[in-house]
mmCIF file of C-alpha atoms and ligand atoms in Angstrom:
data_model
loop_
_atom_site.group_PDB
_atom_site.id
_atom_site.type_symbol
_atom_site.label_atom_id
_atom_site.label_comp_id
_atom_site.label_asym_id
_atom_site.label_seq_id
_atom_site.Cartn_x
_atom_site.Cartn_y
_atom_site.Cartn_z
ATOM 1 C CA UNK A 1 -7.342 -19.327 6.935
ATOM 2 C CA UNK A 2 -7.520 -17.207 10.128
ATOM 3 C CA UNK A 3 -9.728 -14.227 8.598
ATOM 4 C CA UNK A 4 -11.198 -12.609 11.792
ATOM 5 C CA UNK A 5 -14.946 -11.405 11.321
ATOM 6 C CA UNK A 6 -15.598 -12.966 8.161
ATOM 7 C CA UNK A 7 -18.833 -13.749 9.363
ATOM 8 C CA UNK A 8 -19.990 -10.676 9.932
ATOM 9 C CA UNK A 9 -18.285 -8.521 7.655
ATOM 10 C CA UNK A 10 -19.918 -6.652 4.685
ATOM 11 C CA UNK A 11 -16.710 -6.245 3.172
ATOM 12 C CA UNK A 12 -12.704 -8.603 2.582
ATOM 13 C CA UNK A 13 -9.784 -7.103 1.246
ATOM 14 C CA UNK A 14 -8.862 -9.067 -1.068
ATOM 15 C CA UNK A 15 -4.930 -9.343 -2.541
ATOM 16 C CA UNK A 16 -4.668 -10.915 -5.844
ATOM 17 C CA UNK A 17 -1.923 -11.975 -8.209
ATOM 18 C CA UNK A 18 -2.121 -9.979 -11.391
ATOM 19 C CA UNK A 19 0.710 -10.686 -13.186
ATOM 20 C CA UNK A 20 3.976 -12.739 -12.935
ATOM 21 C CA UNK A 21 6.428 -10.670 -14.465
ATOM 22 C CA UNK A 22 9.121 -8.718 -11.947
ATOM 23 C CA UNK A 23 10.358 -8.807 -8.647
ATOM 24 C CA UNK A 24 7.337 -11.348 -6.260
ATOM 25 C CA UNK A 25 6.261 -8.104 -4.677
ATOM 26 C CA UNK A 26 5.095 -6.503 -8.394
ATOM 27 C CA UNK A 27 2.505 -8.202 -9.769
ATOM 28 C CA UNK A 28 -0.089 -8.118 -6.669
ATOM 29 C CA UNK A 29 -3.316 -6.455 -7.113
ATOM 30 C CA UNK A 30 -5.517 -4.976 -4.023
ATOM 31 C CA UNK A 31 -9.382 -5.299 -4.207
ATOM 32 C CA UNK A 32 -12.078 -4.865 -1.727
ATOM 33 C CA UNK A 33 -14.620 -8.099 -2.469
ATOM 34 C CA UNK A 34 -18.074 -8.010 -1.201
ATOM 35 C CA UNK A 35 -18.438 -11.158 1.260
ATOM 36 C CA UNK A 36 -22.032 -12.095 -0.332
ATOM 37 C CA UNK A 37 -20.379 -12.570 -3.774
ATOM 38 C CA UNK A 38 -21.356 -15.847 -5.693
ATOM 39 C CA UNK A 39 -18.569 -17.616 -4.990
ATOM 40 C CA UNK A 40 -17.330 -16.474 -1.349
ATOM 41 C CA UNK A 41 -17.889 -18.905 1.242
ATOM 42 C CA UNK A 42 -16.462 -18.935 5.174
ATOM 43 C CA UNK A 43 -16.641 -21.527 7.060
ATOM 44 C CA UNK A 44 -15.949 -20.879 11.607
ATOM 45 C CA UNK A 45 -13.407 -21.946 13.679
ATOM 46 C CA UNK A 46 -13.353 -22.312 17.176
ATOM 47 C CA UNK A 47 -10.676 -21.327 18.855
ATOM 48 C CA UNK A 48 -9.575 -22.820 22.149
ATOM 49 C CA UNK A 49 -10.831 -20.195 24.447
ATOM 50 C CA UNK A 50 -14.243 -21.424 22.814
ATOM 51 C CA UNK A 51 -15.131 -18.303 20.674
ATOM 52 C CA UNK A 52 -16.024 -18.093 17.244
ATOM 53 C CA UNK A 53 -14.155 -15.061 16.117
ATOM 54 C CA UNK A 54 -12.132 -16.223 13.056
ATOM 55 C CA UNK A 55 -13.047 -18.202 9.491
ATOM 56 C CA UNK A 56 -11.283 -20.011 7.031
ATOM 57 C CA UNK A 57 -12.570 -18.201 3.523
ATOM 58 C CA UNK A 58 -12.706 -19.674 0.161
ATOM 59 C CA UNK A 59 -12.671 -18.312 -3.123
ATOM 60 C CA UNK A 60 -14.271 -20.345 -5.792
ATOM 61 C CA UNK A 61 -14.408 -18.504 -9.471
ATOM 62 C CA UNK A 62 -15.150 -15.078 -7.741
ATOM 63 C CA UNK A 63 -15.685 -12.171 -9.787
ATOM 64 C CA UNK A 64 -14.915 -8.963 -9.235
ATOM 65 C CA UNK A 65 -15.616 -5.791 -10.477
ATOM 66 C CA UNK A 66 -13.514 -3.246 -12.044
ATOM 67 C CA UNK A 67 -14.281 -0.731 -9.577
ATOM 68 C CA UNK A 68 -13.609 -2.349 -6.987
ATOM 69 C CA UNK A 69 -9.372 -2.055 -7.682
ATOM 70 C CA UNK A 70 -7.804 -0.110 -4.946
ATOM 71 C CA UNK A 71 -5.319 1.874 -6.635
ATOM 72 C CA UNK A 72 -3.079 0.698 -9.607
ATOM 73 C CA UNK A 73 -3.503 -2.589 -11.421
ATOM 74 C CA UNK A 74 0.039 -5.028 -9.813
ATOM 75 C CA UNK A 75 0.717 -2.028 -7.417
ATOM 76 C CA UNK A 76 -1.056 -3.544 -4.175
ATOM 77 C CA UNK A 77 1.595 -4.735 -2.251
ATOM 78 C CA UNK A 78 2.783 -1.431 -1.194
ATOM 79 C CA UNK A 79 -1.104 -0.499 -0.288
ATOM 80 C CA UNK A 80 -1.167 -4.170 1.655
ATOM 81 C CA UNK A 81 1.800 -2.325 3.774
ATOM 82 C CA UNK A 82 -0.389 0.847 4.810
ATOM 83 C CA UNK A 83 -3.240 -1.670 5.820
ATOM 84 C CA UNK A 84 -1.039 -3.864 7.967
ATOM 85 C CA UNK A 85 0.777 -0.746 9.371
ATOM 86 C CA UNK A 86 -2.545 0.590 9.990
ATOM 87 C CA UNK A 87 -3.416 -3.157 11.893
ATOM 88 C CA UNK A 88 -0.696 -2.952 14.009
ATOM 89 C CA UNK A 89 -1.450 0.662 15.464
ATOM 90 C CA UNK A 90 -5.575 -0.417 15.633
ATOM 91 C CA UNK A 91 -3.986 -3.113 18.101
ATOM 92 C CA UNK A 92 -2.394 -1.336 19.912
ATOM 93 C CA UNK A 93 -5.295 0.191 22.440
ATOM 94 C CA UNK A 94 -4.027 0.057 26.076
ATOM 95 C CA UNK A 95 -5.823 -3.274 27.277
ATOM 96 C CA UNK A 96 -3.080 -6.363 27.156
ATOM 97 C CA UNK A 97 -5.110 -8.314 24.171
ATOM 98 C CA UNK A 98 -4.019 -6.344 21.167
ATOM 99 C CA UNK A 99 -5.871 -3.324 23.335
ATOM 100 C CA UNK A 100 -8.729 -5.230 24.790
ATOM 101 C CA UNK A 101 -8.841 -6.776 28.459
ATOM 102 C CA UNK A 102 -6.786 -5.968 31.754
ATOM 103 C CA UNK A 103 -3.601 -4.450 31.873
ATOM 104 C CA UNK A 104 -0.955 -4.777 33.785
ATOM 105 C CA UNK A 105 -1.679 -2.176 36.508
ATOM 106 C CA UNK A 106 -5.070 -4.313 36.551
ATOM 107 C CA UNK A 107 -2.826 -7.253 37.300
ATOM 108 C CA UNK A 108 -1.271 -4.837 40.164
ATOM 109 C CA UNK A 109 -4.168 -3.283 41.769
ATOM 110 C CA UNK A 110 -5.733 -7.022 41.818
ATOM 111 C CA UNK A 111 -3.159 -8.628 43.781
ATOM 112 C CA UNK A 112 -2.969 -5.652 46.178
ATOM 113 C CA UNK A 113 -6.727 -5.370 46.844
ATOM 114 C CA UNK A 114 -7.007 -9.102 46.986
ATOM 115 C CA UNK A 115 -4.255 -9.737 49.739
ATOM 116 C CA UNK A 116 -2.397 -12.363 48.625
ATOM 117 C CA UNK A 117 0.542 -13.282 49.480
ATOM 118 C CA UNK A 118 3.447 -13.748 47.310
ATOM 119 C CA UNK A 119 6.849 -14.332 47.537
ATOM 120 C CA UNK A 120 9.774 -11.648 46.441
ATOM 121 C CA UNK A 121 10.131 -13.635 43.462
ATOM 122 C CA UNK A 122 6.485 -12.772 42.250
ATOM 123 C CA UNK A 123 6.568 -9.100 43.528
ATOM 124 C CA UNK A 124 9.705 -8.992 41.620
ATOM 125 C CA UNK A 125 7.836 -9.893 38.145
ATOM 126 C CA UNK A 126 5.107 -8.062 39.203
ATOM 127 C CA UNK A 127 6.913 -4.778 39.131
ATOM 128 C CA UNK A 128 8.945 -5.798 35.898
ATOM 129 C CA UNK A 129 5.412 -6.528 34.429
ATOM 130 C CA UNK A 130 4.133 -3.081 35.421
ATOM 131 C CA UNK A 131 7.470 -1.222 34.395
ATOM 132 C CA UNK A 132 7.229 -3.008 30.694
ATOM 133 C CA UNK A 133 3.265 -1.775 30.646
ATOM 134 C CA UNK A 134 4.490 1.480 31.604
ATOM 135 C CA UNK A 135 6.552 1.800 28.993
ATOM 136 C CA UNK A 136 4.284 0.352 26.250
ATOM 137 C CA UNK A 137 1.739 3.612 27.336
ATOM 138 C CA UNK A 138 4.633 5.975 26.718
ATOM 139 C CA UNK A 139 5.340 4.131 23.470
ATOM 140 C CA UNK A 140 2.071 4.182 22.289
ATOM 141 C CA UNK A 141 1.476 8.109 23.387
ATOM 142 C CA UNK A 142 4.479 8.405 21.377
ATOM 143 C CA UNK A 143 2.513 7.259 18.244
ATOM 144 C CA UNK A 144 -0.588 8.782 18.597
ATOM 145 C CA UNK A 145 1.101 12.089 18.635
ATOM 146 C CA UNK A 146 2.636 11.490 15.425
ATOM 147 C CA UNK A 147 -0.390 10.250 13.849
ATOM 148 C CA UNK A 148 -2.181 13.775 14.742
ATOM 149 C CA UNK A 149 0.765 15.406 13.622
ATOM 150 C CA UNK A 150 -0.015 13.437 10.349
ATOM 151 C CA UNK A 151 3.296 11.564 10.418
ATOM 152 C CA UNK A 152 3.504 7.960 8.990
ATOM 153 C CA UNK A 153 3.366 5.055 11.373
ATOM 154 C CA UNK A 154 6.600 3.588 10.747
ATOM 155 C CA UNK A 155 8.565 0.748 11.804
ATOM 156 C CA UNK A 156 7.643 1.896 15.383
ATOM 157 C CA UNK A 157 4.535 0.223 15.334
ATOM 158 C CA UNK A 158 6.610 -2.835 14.682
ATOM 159 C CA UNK A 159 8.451 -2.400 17.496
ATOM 160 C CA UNK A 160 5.435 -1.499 19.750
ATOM 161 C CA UNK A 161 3.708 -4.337 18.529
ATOM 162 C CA UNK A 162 6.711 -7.094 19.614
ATOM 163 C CA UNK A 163 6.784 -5.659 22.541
ATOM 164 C CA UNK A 164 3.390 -5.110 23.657
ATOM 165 C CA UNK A 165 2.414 -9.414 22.964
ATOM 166 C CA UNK A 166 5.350 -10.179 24.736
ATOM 167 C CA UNK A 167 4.183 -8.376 27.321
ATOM 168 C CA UNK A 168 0.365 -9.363 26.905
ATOM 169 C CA UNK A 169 1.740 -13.217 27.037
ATOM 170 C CA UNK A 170 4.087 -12.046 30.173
ATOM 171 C CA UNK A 171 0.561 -10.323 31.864
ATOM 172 C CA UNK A 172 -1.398 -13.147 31.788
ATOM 173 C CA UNK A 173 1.117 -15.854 32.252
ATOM 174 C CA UNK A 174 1.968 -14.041 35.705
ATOM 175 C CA UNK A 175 -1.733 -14.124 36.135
ATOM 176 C CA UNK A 176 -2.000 -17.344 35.479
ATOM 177 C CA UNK A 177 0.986 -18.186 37.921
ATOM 178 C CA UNK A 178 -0.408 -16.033 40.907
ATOM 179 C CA UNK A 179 -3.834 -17.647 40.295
ATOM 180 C CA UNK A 180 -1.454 -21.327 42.005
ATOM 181 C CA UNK A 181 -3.409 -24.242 40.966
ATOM 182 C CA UNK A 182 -6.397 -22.698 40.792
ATOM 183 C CA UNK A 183 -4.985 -21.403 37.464
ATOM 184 C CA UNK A 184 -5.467 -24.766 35.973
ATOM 185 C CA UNK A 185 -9.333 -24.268 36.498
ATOM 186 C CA UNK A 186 -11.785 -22.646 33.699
ATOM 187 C CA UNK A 187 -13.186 -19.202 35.340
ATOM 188 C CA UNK A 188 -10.742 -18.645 37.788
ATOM 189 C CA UNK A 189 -7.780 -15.847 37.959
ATOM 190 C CA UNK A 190 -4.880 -14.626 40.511
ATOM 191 C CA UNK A 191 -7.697 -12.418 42.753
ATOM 192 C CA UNK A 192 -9.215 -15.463 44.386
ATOM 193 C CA UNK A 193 -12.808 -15.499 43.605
ATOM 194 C CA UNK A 194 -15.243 -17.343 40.274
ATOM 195 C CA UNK A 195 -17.470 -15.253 38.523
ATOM 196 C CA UNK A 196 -16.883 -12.760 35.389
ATOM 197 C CA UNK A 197 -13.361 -11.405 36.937
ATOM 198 C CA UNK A 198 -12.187 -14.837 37.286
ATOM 199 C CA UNK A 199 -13.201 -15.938 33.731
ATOM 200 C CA UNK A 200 -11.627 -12.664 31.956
ATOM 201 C CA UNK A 201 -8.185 -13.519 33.365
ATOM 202 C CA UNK A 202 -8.606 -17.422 32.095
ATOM 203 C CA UNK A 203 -10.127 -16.378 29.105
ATOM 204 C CA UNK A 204 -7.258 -14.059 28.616
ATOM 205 C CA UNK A 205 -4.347 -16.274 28.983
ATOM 206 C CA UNK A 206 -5.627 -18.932 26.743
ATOM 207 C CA UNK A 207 -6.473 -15.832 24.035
ATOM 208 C CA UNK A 208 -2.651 -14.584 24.461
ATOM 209 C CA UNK A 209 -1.265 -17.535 22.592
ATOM 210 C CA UNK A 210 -2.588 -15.538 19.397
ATOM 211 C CA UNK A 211 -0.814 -12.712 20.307
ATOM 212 C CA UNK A 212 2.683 -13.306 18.750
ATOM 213 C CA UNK A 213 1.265 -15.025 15.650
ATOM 214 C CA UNK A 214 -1.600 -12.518 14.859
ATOM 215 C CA UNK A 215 -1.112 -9.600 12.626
ATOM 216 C CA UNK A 216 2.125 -10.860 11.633
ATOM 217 C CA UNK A 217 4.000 -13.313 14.320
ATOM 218 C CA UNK A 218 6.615 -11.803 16.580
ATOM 219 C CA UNK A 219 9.648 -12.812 14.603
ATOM 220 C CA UNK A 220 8.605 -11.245 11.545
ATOM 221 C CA UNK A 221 7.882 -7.910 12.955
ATOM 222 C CA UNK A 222 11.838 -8.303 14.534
ATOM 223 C CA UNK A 223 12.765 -8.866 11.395
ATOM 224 C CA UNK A 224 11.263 -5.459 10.165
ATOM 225 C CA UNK A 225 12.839 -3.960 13.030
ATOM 226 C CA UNK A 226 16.047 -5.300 12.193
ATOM 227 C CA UNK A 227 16.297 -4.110 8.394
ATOM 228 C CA UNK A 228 14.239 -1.104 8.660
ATOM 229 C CA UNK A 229 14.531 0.535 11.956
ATOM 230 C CA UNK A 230 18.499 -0.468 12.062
ATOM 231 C CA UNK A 231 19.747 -0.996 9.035
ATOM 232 C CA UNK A 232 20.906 -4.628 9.301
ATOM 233 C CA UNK A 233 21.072 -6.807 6.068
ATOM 234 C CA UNK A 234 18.233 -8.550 4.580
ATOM 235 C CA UNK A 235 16.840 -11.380 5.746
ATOM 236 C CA UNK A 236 17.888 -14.579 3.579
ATOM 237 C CA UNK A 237 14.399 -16.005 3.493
ATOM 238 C CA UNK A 238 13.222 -12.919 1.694
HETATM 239 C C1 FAD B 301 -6.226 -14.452 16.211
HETATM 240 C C2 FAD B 301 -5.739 -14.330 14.784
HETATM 241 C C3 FAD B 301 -6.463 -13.560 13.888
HETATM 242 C C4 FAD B 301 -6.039 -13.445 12.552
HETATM 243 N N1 FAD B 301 -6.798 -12.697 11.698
HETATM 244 C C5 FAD B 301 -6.428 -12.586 10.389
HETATM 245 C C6 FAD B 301 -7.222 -11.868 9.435
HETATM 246 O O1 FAD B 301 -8.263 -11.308 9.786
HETATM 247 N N2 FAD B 301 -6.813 -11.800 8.168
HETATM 248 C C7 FAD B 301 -5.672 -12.397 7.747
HETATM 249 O O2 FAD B 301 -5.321 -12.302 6.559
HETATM 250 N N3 FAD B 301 -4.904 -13.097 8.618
HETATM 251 C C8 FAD B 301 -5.260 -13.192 9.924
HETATM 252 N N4 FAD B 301 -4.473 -13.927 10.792
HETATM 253 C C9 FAD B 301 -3.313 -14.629 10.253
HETATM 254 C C10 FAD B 301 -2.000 -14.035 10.672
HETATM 255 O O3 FAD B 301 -1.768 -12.776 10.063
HETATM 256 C C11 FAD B 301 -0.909 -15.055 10.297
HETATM 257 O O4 FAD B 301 -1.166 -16.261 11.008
HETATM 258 C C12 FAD B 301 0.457 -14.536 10.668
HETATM 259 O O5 FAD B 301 0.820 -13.406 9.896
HETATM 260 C C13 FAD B 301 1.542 -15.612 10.456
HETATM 261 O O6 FAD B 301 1.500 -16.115 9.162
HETATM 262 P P1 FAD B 301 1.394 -17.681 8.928
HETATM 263 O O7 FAD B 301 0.281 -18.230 9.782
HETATM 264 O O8 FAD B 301 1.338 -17.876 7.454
HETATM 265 O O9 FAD B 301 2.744 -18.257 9.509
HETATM 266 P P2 FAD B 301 4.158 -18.393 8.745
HETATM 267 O O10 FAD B 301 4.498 -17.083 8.057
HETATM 268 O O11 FAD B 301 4.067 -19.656 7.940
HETATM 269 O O12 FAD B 301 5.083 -18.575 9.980
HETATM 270 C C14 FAD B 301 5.295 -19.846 10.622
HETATM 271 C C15 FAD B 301 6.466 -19.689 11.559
HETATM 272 O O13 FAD B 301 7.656 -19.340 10.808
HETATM 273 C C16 FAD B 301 8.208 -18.125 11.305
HETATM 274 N N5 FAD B 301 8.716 -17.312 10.190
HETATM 275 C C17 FAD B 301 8.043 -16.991 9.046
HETATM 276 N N6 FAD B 301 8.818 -16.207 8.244
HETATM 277 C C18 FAD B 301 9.990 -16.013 8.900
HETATM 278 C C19 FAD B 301 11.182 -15.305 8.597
HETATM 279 N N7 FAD B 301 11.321 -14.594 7.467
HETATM 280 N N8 FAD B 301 12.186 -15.331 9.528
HETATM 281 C C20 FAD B 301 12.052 -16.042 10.676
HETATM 282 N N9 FAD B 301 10.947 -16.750 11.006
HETATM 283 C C21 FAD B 301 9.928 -16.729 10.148
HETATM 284 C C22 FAD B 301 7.064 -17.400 12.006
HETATM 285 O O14 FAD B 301 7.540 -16.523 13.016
HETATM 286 C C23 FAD B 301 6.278 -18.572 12.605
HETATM 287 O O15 FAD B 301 6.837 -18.981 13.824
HETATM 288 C C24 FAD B 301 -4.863 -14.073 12.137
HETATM 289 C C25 FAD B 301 -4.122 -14.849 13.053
HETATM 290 C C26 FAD B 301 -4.558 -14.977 14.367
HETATM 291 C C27 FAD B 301 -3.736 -15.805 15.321
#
């Protein structure tokens, strides 16, 4: 399920079990699979805001070369943790949709050029919304300077990552709010006006439902947070 680009891409990473001996985790073996193999087929989805963007992928007797073993034979899981470390930071561009569309200073500078009026309430969230997008930027400085220093990304990409779609769903729910019952209408956003503006902002709240499931959902990533950043026990389930 859910394997974004399938359609286009030339190439899948592909985690297979390799053995069943040892702890779950052992035993996994990381290949990259060519998606024209005999055997591969994806079939689209359409998500809700319309666009084709992920597949669901099957595998049917797929074979795959030798060479194409990342690494050791049962050692992939800890290479599947570089690649979804490595996820999380390629989200994290400044735009509110995992890096892409408006921000929240978009949100901002939209409201004040459009004249609207709003009550204290909404100015209220619309300064908490800026303040949290504020400190996302600083966050993610924070992390781009330690990947040119050649550091790691660690566990803070977790926590940048919770935060920032929480705050993506926060943008364009306020969006949504300011837009009144326009909001309820396809193509139209909190500035007033149809047209391409209008239809980002719709386009964007629907797509920021994905954003806390995505590249591992919300809860998860608090749970890395939890054990790794702060020590706290393990987490039963695991
Ligand atoms: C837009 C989009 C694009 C995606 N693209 C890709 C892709 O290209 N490739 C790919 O492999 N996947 C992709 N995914 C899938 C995505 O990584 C998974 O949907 C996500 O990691 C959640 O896994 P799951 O769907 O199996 O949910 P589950 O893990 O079954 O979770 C279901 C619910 O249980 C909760 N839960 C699970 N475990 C725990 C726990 N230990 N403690 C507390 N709560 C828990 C979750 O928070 C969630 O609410 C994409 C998803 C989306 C939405």
């Amino acid at each position: 399920m859910w394997t974004s680009y399938a359609h286009i891409s030339t190439w899948g990473i592909l985690l297979a079990r390799t053995s069943n001996e040892g702890p779950s985790q052992q035993g996994i073996s990381y290949f990259i699979c060519p998606m024209k193999a005999p055997g591969v087929s994806v079939r689209p989805i359409i998500d809700m805001t319309g666009d084709h963007a992920f597949n669901e992928v099957f595998l049917d007797e797929v074979r795959v070369p030798r060479d194409y073993l990342i690494g050791e034979v049962n050692q992939g899981w800890r290479l599947a943790k570089v690649t979804l470390g490595n996820e999380r930071v390629a989200l994290s561009g400044e735009g509110s949709l995992w890096g892409r569309g408006p921000t929240a200073k978009d949100l901002v500078d939209l409201v004040r050029t459009s004249g609207v009026a709003h009550t204290a309430l909404e100015r209220d969230d619309l300064v908490q919304c800026w303040a949290h997008g504020e400190i996302l930027r600083l966050l993610r400085l924070r992390l781009v300077s330690a990947a040119l220093a050649g550091r790691d990304q660690g566990p803070e990409a977790s926590v940048r990552k919770a935060l920032a779609d929480d705050h993506g769903q926060e943008v364009m729910g306020l969006a949504n709010r300011l837009a009144g019952a326009a909001g309820m209408l396809n193509g139209r956003g909190p500035g007033g006006v149809d047209g391409a503006e209008g239809a980002s902002w719709t386009y964007g709240f629907l797509y920021a439902q994905a954003l806390t499931i995505g590249g591992g959902t919300s809860v998860v990533q608090r749970n890395i947070i939890a054990e790794r950043v702060l020590g706290l026990p393990k987490d039963v389930t695991t």
